[in-house]
């Protein structure tokens, strides 16, 4: 089955840039979606289809995907960005489709 | 606007069957491309996708849990039901339902419901 690998934690000072990676075999051939989850809340979509932003998500959130790594970039990090972030893709085999989530990355704002 | 809400028991005993209902509004599961999934999250752990049902009544399940899961829909009631058999304490988690437009991203999520498995 397809595996997505994320670093358990990333730390960044306010105003700096955070980069959260999501590794997978030839992930560049898939569409990657990113979610932000704050404690006690449901996940919120922040980037879809590698690099698109839903309405209401700040431009500070951006994404890229190539080769074996997708990256969520958060520019000018704010205290309110502290959360867990998950990447997600779809995979398929024969007549079966399934969703894969990464293990999540805890973003700490120092 | 689109909303989803999970409902079901907060506590189940080991070996029992869990039945969860997702009641949604703002879209129809008879509309081409619409899908609803169940996703769970054990306390302090990562998200885990469980199952999906689409507008055409196609169903897909987590490979590791498919023998225990059944997903169904009642389009007239705007509901999706998930049953999970033979519950175990490791199944303790917050269970979410979420919508996708096609096989893509989850754009709307319910608030989640915590299910504890304990005798």
PDB file of C-alpha atoms in Angstrom:
ATOM      1  CA  UNK A   1       0.000   0.000   0.000  1.00  0.00           C
ATOM      2  CA  UNK A   2       1.057   3.577  -0.593  1.00  0.00           C
ATOM      3  CA  UNK A   3       2.846   5.332   2.263  1.00  0.00           C
ATOM      4  CA  UNK A   4       3.187   9.068   2.948  1.00  0.00           C
ATOM      5  CA  UNK A   5       6.003  10.148   5.243  1.00  0.00           C
ATOM      6  CA  UNK A   6       5.962  13.428   7.159  1.00  0.00           C
ATOM      7  CA  UNK A   7       8.400  14.740   9.772  1.00  0.00           C
ATOM      8  CA  UNK A   8       6.822  14.481  13.227  1.00  0.00           C
ATOM      9  CA  UNK A   9       7.597  18.082  14.068  1.00  0.00           C
ATOM     10  CA  UNK A  10       8.729  21.374  12.608  1.00  0.00           C
ATOM     11  CA  UNK A  11       9.597  24.456  14.628  1.00  0.00           C
ATOM     12  CA  UNK A  12       9.838  28.005  13.348  1.00  0.00           C
ATOM     13  CA  UNK A  13      10.004  31.487  14.794  1.00  0.00           C
ATOM     14  CA  UNK A  14       7.213  33.971  14.109  1.00  0.00           C
ATOM     15  CA  UNK A  15       7.669  35.756  10.815  1.00  0.00           C
ATOM     16  CA  UNK A  16       9.834  33.014   9.362  1.00  0.00           C
ATOM     17  CA  UNK A  17       8.949  30.410   6.757  1.00  0.00           C
ATOM     18  CA  UNK A  18       7.863  26.890   7.643  1.00  0.00           C
ATOM     19  CA  UNK A  19       8.219  24.039   5.201  1.00  0.00           C
ATOM     20  CA  UNK A  20       6.483  20.750   5.866  1.00  0.00           C
ATOM     21  CA  UNK A  21       7.330  17.849   3.600  1.00  0.00           C
ATOM     22  CA  UNK A  22       5.340  14.822   2.551  1.00  0.00           C
ATOM     23  CA  UNK A  23       7.294  12.020   0.956  1.00  0.00           C
ATOM     24  CA  UNK A  24       5.910   9.246  -1.211  1.00  0.00           C
ATOM     25  CA  UNK A  25       6.959   7.105  -4.143  1.00  0.00           C
ATOM     26  CA  UNK A  26       6.538   9.263  -7.248  1.00  0.00           C
ATOM     27  CA  UNK A  27       4.150  11.517  -5.338  1.00  0.00           C
ATOM     28  CA  UNK A  28       4.666  14.099  -8.057  1.00  0.00           C
ATOM     29  CA  UNK A  29       2.308  12.062 -10.225  1.00  0.00           C
ATOM     30  CA  UNK A  30      -0.514  12.436  -7.684  1.00  0.00           C
ATOM     31  CA  UNK A  31      -2.596  15.337  -6.448  1.00  0.00           C
ATOM     32  CA  UNK A  32      -1.677  16.224  -2.881  1.00  0.00           C
ATOM     33  CA  UNK A  33      -3.973  17.903  -0.418  1.00  0.00           C
ATOM     34  CA  UNK A  34      -3.072  19.475   2.932  1.00  0.00           C
ATOM     35  CA  UNK A  35      -5.086  19.903   6.114  1.00  0.00           C
ATOM     36  CA  UNK A  36      -4.565  21.969   9.242  1.00  0.00           C
ATOM     37  CA  UNK A  37      -5.902  20.619  12.520  1.00  0.00           C
ATOM     38  CA  UNK A  38      -5.929  22.559  15.755  1.00  0.00           C
ATOM     39  CA  UNK A  39      -6.517  20.828  19.098  1.00  0.00           C
ATOM     40  CA  UNK A  40     -10.087  19.680  19.586  1.00  0.00           C
ATOM     41  CA  UNK A  41     -11.137  20.712  16.081  1.00  0.00           C
ATOM     42  CA  UNK A  42     -11.831  18.958  12.816  1.00  0.00           C
ATOM     43  CA  UNK A  43      -9.225  19.253  10.059  1.00  0.00           C
ATOM     44  CA  UNK A  44      -9.463  22.184   7.675  1.00  0.00           C
ATOM     45  CA  UNK A  45      -8.350  22.055   4.049  1.00  0.00           C
ATOM     46  CA  UNK A  46      -5.577  24.597   3.431  1.00  0.00           C
ATOM     47  CA  UNK A  47      -4.142  23.485   0.079  1.00  0.00           C
ATOM     48  CA  UNK A  48      -5.640  21.207  -2.570  1.00  0.00           C
ATOM     49  CA  UNK A  49      -4.422  19.809  -5.868  1.00  0.00           C
ATOM     50  CA  UNK A  50      -0.802  20.422  -4.886  1.00  0.00           C
ATOM     51  CA  UNK A  51      -0.915  24.209  -4.811  1.00  0.00           C
ATOM     52  CA  UNK A  52      -4.441  25.652  -4.869  1.00  0.00           C
ATOM     53  CA  UNK A  53      -5.948  27.432  -1.891  1.00  0.00           C
ATOM     54  CA  UNK A  54      -9.586  27.261  -0.821  1.00  0.00           C
ATOM     55  CA  UNK A  55     -11.314  30.563  -0.368  1.00  0.00           C
ATOM     56  CA  UNK A  56     -10.552  32.089   3.013  1.00  0.00           C
ATOM     57  CA  UNK A  57      -7.100  30.528   3.324  1.00  0.00           C
ATOM     58  CA  UNK A  58      -4.354  33.179   3.481  1.00  0.00           C
ATOM     59  CA  UNK A  59      -1.907  33.508   0.613  1.00  0.00           C
ATOM     60  CA  UNK A  60       0.809  32.697   3.126  1.00  0.00           C
ATOM     61  CA  UNK A  61      -0.112  29.028   2.603  1.00  0.00           C
ATOM     62  CA  UNK A  62       1.278  27.498  -0.573  1.00  0.00           C
ATOM     63  CA  UNK A  63       2.166  24.079  -1.884  1.00  0.00           C
ATOM     64  CA  UNK A  64       4.378  22.328  -4.389  1.00  0.00           C
ATOM     65  CA  UNK A  65       4.808  18.762  -5.558  1.00  0.00           C
ATOM     66  CA  UNK A  66       7.524  17.126  -7.591  1.00  0.00           C
ATOM     67  CA  UNK A  67       9.355  13.837  -7.740  1.00  0.00           C
ATOM     68  CA  UNK A  68       9.050  12.044  -4.427  1.00  0.00           C
ATOM     69  CA  UNK A  69       8.252  15.045  -2.244  1.00  0.00           C
ATOM     70  CA  UNK A  70       5.354  17.425  -1.772  1.00  0.00           C
ATOM     71  CA  UNK A  71       5.833  20.517   0.360  1.00  0.00           C
ATOM     72  CA  UNK A  72       3.493  22.794   2.263  1.00  0.00           C
ATOM     73  CA  UNK A  73       5.060  26.215   2.760  1.00  0.00           C
ATOM     74  CA  UNK A  74       3.766  28.685   5.298  1.00  0.00           C
ATOM     75  CA  UNK A  75       5.279  32.155   4.909  1.00  0.00           C
ATOM     76  CA  UNK A  76       5.412  34.793   7.622  1.00  0.00           C
ATOM     77  CA  UNK A  77       4.359  32.269  10.223  1.00  0.00           C
ATOM     78  CA  UNK A  78       2.010  33.481  12.934  1.00  0.00           C
ATOM     79  CA  UNK A  79       1.250  32.062  16.359  1.00  0.00           C
ATOM     80  CA  UNK A  80      -2.177  31.038  15.079  1.00  0.00           C
ATOM     81  CA  UNK A  81      -0.569  28.689  12.547  1.00  0.00           C
ATOM     82  CA  UNK A  82       0.535  26.367  15.316  1.00  0.00           C
ATOM     83  CA  UNK A  83      -1.285  23.110  14.573  1.00  0.00           C
ATOM     84  CA  UNK A  84      -0.940  19.616  13.163  1.00  0.00           C
ATOM     85  CA  UNK A  85      -0.701  19.379   9.385  1.00  0.00           C
ATOM     86  CA  UNK A  86      -1.589  16.325   7.301  1.00  0.00           C
ATOM     87  CA  UNK A  87      -1.008  15.542   3.654  1.00  0.00           C
ATOM     88  CA  UNK A  88      -3.411  13.312   1.738  1.00  0.00           C
ATOM     89  CA  UNK A  89      -3.549  11.562  -1.615  1.00  0.00           C
ATOM     90  CA  UNK A  90      -5.677   9.004  -3.396  1.00  0.00           C
ATOM     91  CA  UNK A  91      -4.191   5.748  -4.557  1.00  0.00           C
ATOM     92  CA  UNK A  92      -5.638   2.920  -6.583  1.00  0.00           C
ATOM     93  CA  UNK A  93      -4.931  -0.653  -7.508  1.00  0.00           C
ATOM     94  CA  UNK A  94      -6.945  -2.765  -9.948  1.00  0.00           C
ATOM     95  CA  UNK A  95     -10.554  -1.820  -9.127  1.00  0.00           C
ATOM     96  CA  UNK A  96      -9.880  -0.446  -5.671  1.00  0.00           C
ATOM     97  CA  UNK A  97      -9.411   3.154  -4.615  1.00  0.00           C
ATOM     98  CA  UNK A  98      -8.318   4.344  -1.224  1.00  0.00           C
ATOM     99  CA  UNK A  99      -7.275   7.436   0.672  1.00  0.00           C
ATOM    100  CA  UNK A 100      -3.872   7.778   2.276  1.00  0.00           C
ATOM    101  CA  UNK A 101      -2.988  10.305   4.974  1.00  0.00           C
ATOM    102  CA  UNK A 102       0.486  11.155   6.112  1.00  0.00           C
ATOM    103  CA  UNK A 103       1.369  10.667   9.749  1.00  0.00           C
ATOM    104  CA  UNK A 104       1.041  14.369  10.475  1.00  0.00           C
ATOM    105  CA  UNK A 105       3.486  17.116  11.385  1.00  0.00           C
ATOM    106  CA  UNK A 106       3.185  19.248  14.491  1.00  0.00           C
ATOM    107  CA  UNK A 107       4.122  22.838  13.699  1.00  0.00           C
ATOM    108  CA  UNK A 108       5.432  24.700  16.716  1.00  0.00           C
ATOM    109  CA  UNK A 109       5.776  28.470  16.596  1.00  0.00           C
ATOM    110  CA  UNK A 110       8.640  29.382  18.891  1.00  0.00           C
TER     111      UNK A 110
ATOM    112  CA  UNK B   1     -24.196  25.955   3.213  1.00  0.00           C
ATOM    113  CA  UNK B   2     -22.712  22.472   3.521  1.00  0.00           C
ATOM    114  CA  UNK B   3     -22.788  20.852   6.947  1.00  0.00           C
ATOM    115  CA  UNK B   4     -22.161  17.331   8.205  1.00  0.00           C
ATOM    116  CA  UNK B   5     -22.879  15.953  11.654  1.00  0.00           C
ATOM    117  CA  UNK B   6     -21.902  12.602  13.124  1.00  0.00           C
ATOM    118  CA  UNK B   7     -24.059  10.787  15.636  1.00  0.00           C
ATOM    119  CA  UNK B   8     -23.813   7.510  17.481  1.00  0.00           C
ATOM    120  CA  UNK B   9     -22.936   5.980  20.826  1.00  0.00           C
ATOM    121  CA  UNK B  10     -20.162   7.515  22.885  1.00  0.00           C
ATOM    122  CA  UNK B  11     -19.382   4.198  24.544  1.00  0.00           C
ATOM    123  CA  UNK B  12     -19.396   0.672  23.177  1.00  0.00           C
ATOM    124  CA  UNK B  13     -18.238  -2.577  24.712  1.00  0.00           C
ATOM    125  CA  UNK B  14     -15.581  -4.806  23.206  1.00  0.00           C
ATOM    126  CA  UNK B  15     -16.922  -7.219  20.546  1.00  0.00           C
ATOM    127  CA  UNK B  16     -19.998  -5.037  19.970  1.00  0.00           C
ATOM    128  CA  UNK B  17     -20.925  -3.500  16.628  1.00  0.00           C
ATOM    129  CA  UNK B  18     -20.652   0.270  16.247  1.00  0.00           C
ATOM    130  CA  UNK B  19     -23.178   2.114  14.104  1.00  0.00           C
ATOM    131  CA  UNK B  20     -22.497   5.730  13.216  1.00  0.00           C
ATOM    132  CA  UNK B  21     -24.685   8.065  11.204  1.00  0.00           C
ATOM    133  CA  UNK B  22     -23.563  11.073   9.215  1.00  0.00           C
ATOM    134  CA  UNK B  23     -26.390  13.512   8.544  1.00  0.00           C
ATOM    135  CA  UNK B  24     -25.583  16.182   6.014  1.00  0.00           C
ATOM    136  CA  UNK B  25     -27.145  19.173   4.320  1.00  0.00           C
ATOM    137  CA  UNK B  26     -26.270  21.574   1.543  1.00  0.00           C
ATOM    138  CA  UNK B  27     -25.622  18.907  -1.071  1.00  0.00           C
ATOM    139  CA  UNK B  28     -27.118  15.678  -2.366  1.00  0.00           C
ATOM    140  CA  UNK B  29     -25.417  12.318  -2.590  1.00  0.00           C
ATOM    141  CA  UNK B  30     -27.395  11.678  -5.739  1.00  0.00           C
ATOM    142  CA  UNK B  31     -25.484  14.459  -7.489  1.00  0.00           C
ATOM    143  CA  UNK B  32     -22.809  13.149  -9.820  1.00  0.00           C
ATOM    144  CA  UNK B  33     -19.375  13.349  -8.228  1.00  0.00           C
ATOM    145  CA  UNK B  34     -20.451  13.620  -4.626  1.00  0.00           C
ATOM    146  CA  UNK B  35     -18.850  11.292  -2.099  1.00  0.00           C
ATOM    147  CA  UNK B  36     -18.893  10.932   1.680  1.00  0.00           C
ATOM    148  CA  UNK B  37     -16.128   9.271   3.668  1.00  0.00           C
ATOM    149  CA  UNK B  38     -15.576   8.188   7.244  1.00  0.00           C
ATOM    150  CA  UNK B  39     -12.244   9.009   8.840  1.00  0.00           C
ATOM    151  CA  UNK B  40     -11.106   8.363  12.380  1.00  0.00           C
ATOM    152  CA  UNK B  41      -8.427   9.669  14.706  1.00  0.00           C
ATOM    153  CA  UNK B  42      -7.327   7.883  17.884  1.00  0.00           C
ATOM    154  CA  UNK B  43      -6.414  10.277  20.701  1.00  0.00           C
ATOM    155  CA  UNK B  44      -3.086  11.917  19.951  1.00  0.00           C
ATOM    156  CA  UNK B  45      -2.647  10.021  16.700  1.00  0.00           C
ATOM    157  CA  UNK B  46      -2.977  10.578  12.973  1.00  0.00           C
ATOM    158  CA  UNK B  47      -5.998  10.583  10.722  1.00  0.00           C
ATOM    159  CA  UNK B  48      -7.036   7.225   9.291  1.00  0.00           C
ATOM    160  CA  UNK B  49      -9.436   6.888   6.362  1.00  0.00           C
ATOM    161  CA  UNK B  50     -12.028   4.153   6.777  1.00  0.00           C
ATOM    162  CA  UNK B  51     -14.530   4.088   3.943  1.00  0.00           C
ATOM    163  CA  UNK B  52     -16.184   6.028   1.138  1.00  0.00           C
ATOM    164  CA  UNK B  53     -19.506   5.857  -0.651  1.00  0.00           C
ATOM    165  CA  UNK B  54     -20.161   7.766  -3.845  1.00  0.00           C
ATOM    166  CA  UNK B  55     -23.157   9.119  -5.717  1.00  0.00           C
ATOM    167  CA  UNK B  56     -23.352   5.929  -7.775  1.00  0.00           C
ATOM    168  CA  UNK B  57     -23.366   3.739  -4.647  1.00  0.00           C
ATOM    169  CA  UNK B  58     -19.816   2.535  -5.249  1.00  0.00           C
ATOM    170  CA  UNK B  59     -18.077   1.746  -1.987  1.00  0.00           C
ATOM    171  CA  UNK B  60     -14.417   1.629  -1.032  1.00  0.00           C
ATOM    172  CA  UNK B  61     -12.883   0.487   2.224  1.00  0.00           C
ATOM    173  CA  UNK B  62      -9.616   0.678   4.079  1.00  0.00           C
ATOM    174  CA  UNK B  63      -7.674  -2.439   3.162  1.00  0.00           C
ATOM    175  CA  UNK B  64      -6.825  -3.178   6.779  1.00  0.00           C
ATOM    176  CA  UNK B  65     -10.394  -2.811   8.083  1.00  0.00           C
ATOM    177  CA  UNK B  66     -12.588  -3.823   5.170  1.00  0.00           C
ATOM    178  CA  UNK B  67     -13.707  -7.098   6.738  1.00  0.00           C
ATOM    179  CA  UNK B  68     -15.240  -5.153   9.638  1.00  0.00           C
ATOM    180  CA  UNK B  69     -16.767  -2.170   7.822  1.00  0.00           C
ATOM    181  CA  UNK B  70     -19.984  -1.549   5.955  1.00  0.00           C
ATOM    182  CA  UNK B  71     -20.958   1.823   4.521  1.00  0.00           C
ATOM    183  CA  UNK B  72     -24.387   2.678   3.162  1.00  0.00           C
ATOM    184  CA  UNK B  73     -26.455   5.705   2.251  1.00  0.00           C
ATOM    185  CA  UNK B  74     -30.019   6.867   2.457  1.00  0.00           C
ATOM    186  CA  UNK B  75     -30.249   9.590  -0.148  1.00  0.00           C
ATOM    187  CA  UNK B  76     -33.793  10.578   0.845  1.00  0.00           C
ATOM    188  CA  UNK B  77     -32.654  11.269   4.404  1.00  0.00           C
ATOM    189  CA  UNK B  78     -29.275  12.755   3.465  1.00  0.00           C
ATOM    190  CA  UNK B  79     -27.532  10.217   5.644  1.00  0.00           C
ATOM    191  CA  UNK B  80     -24.536   7.914   5.408  1.00  0.00           C
ATOM    192  CA  UNK B  81     -24.206   5.063   7.874  1.00  0.00           C
ATOM    193  CA  UNK B  82     -21.040   3.234   8.885  1.00  0.00           C
ATOM    194  CA  UNK B  83     -21.039  -0.008  10.819  1.00  0.00           C
ATOM    195  CA  UNK B  84     -17.909  -1.479  12.341  1.00  0.00           C
ATOM    196  CA  UNK B  85     -18.074  -4.940  13.832  1.00  0.00           C
ATOM    197  CA  UNK B  86     -16.115  -6.555  16.639  1.00  0.00           C
ATOM    198  CA  UNK B  87     -15.065  -3.329  18.316  1.00  0.00           C
ATOM    199  CA  UNK B  88     -11.869  -3.319  20.348  1.00  0.00           C
ATOM    200  CA  UNK B  89     -10.320  -0.755  22.725  1.00  0.00           C
ATOM    201  CA  UNK B  90      -7.836   0.178  19.969  1.00  0.00           C
ATOM    202  CA  UNK B  91     -10.823   1.443  17.970  1.00  0.00           C
ATOM    203  CA  UNK B  92     -11.287   4.232  20.500  1.00  0.00           C
ATOM    204  CA  UNK B  93     -11.153   7.373  18.398  1.00  0.00           C
ATOM    205  CA  UNK B  94     -12.922  10.459  17.161  1.00  0.00           C
ATOM    206  CA  UNK B  95     -14.867   9.485  14.067  1.00  0.00           C
ATOM    207  CA  UNK B  96     -15.424  12.075  11.360  1.00  0.00           C
ATOM    208  CA  UNK B  97     -17.479  12.103   8.219  1.00  0.00           C
ATOM    209  CA  UNK B  98     -16.347  14.332   5.386  1.00  0.00           C
ATOM    210  CA  UNK B  99     -17.361  15.219   1.855  1.00  0.00           C
ATOM    211  CA  UNK B 100     -15.380  15.048  -1.338  1.00  0.00           C
ATOM    212  CA  UNK B 101     -16.398  16.268  -4.751  1.00  0.00           C
ATOM    213  CA  UNK B 102     -15.123  13.265  -6.628  1.00  0.00           C
ATOM    214  CA  UNK B 103     -12.085  11.297  -5.582  1.00  0.00           C
ATOM    215  CA  UNK B 104     -10.146  14.297  -4.396  1.00  0.00           C
ATOM    216  CA  UNK B 105      -9.932  16.437  -1.286  1.00  0.00           C
ATOM    217  CA  UNK B 106     -12.162  16.627   1.778  1.00  0.00           C
ATOM    218  CA  UNK B 107     -13.662  20.083   1.600  1.00  0.00           C
ATOM    219  CA  UNK B 108     -16.189  19.779   4.413  1.00  0.00           C
ATOM    220  CA  UNK B 109     -15.900  17.853   7.666  1.00  0.00           C
ATOM    221  CA  UNK B 110     -18.230  17.123  10.523  1.00  0.00           C
ATOM    222  CA  UNK B 111     -17.223  18.082  14.051  1.00  0.00           C
ATOM    223  CA  UNK B 112     -16.435  14.475  14.901  1.00  0.00           C
ATOM    224  CA  UNK B 113     -17.793  12.150  17.541  1.00  0.00           C
ATOM    225  CA  UNK B 114     -15.658  10.451  20.174  1.00  0.00           C
ATOM    226  CA  UNK B 115     -16.270   6.734  20.529  1.00  0.00           C
ATOM    227  CA  UNK B 116     -14.726   4.938  23.483  1.00  0.00           C
ATOM    228  CA  UNK B 117     -14.490   1.170  23.522  1.00  0.00           C
ATOM    229  CA  UNK B 118     -14.424  -0.151  27.046  1.00  0.00           C
ATOM    230  CA  UNK B 119     -16.073  -2.794  29.161  1.00  0.00           C
TER     231      UNK B 119
END
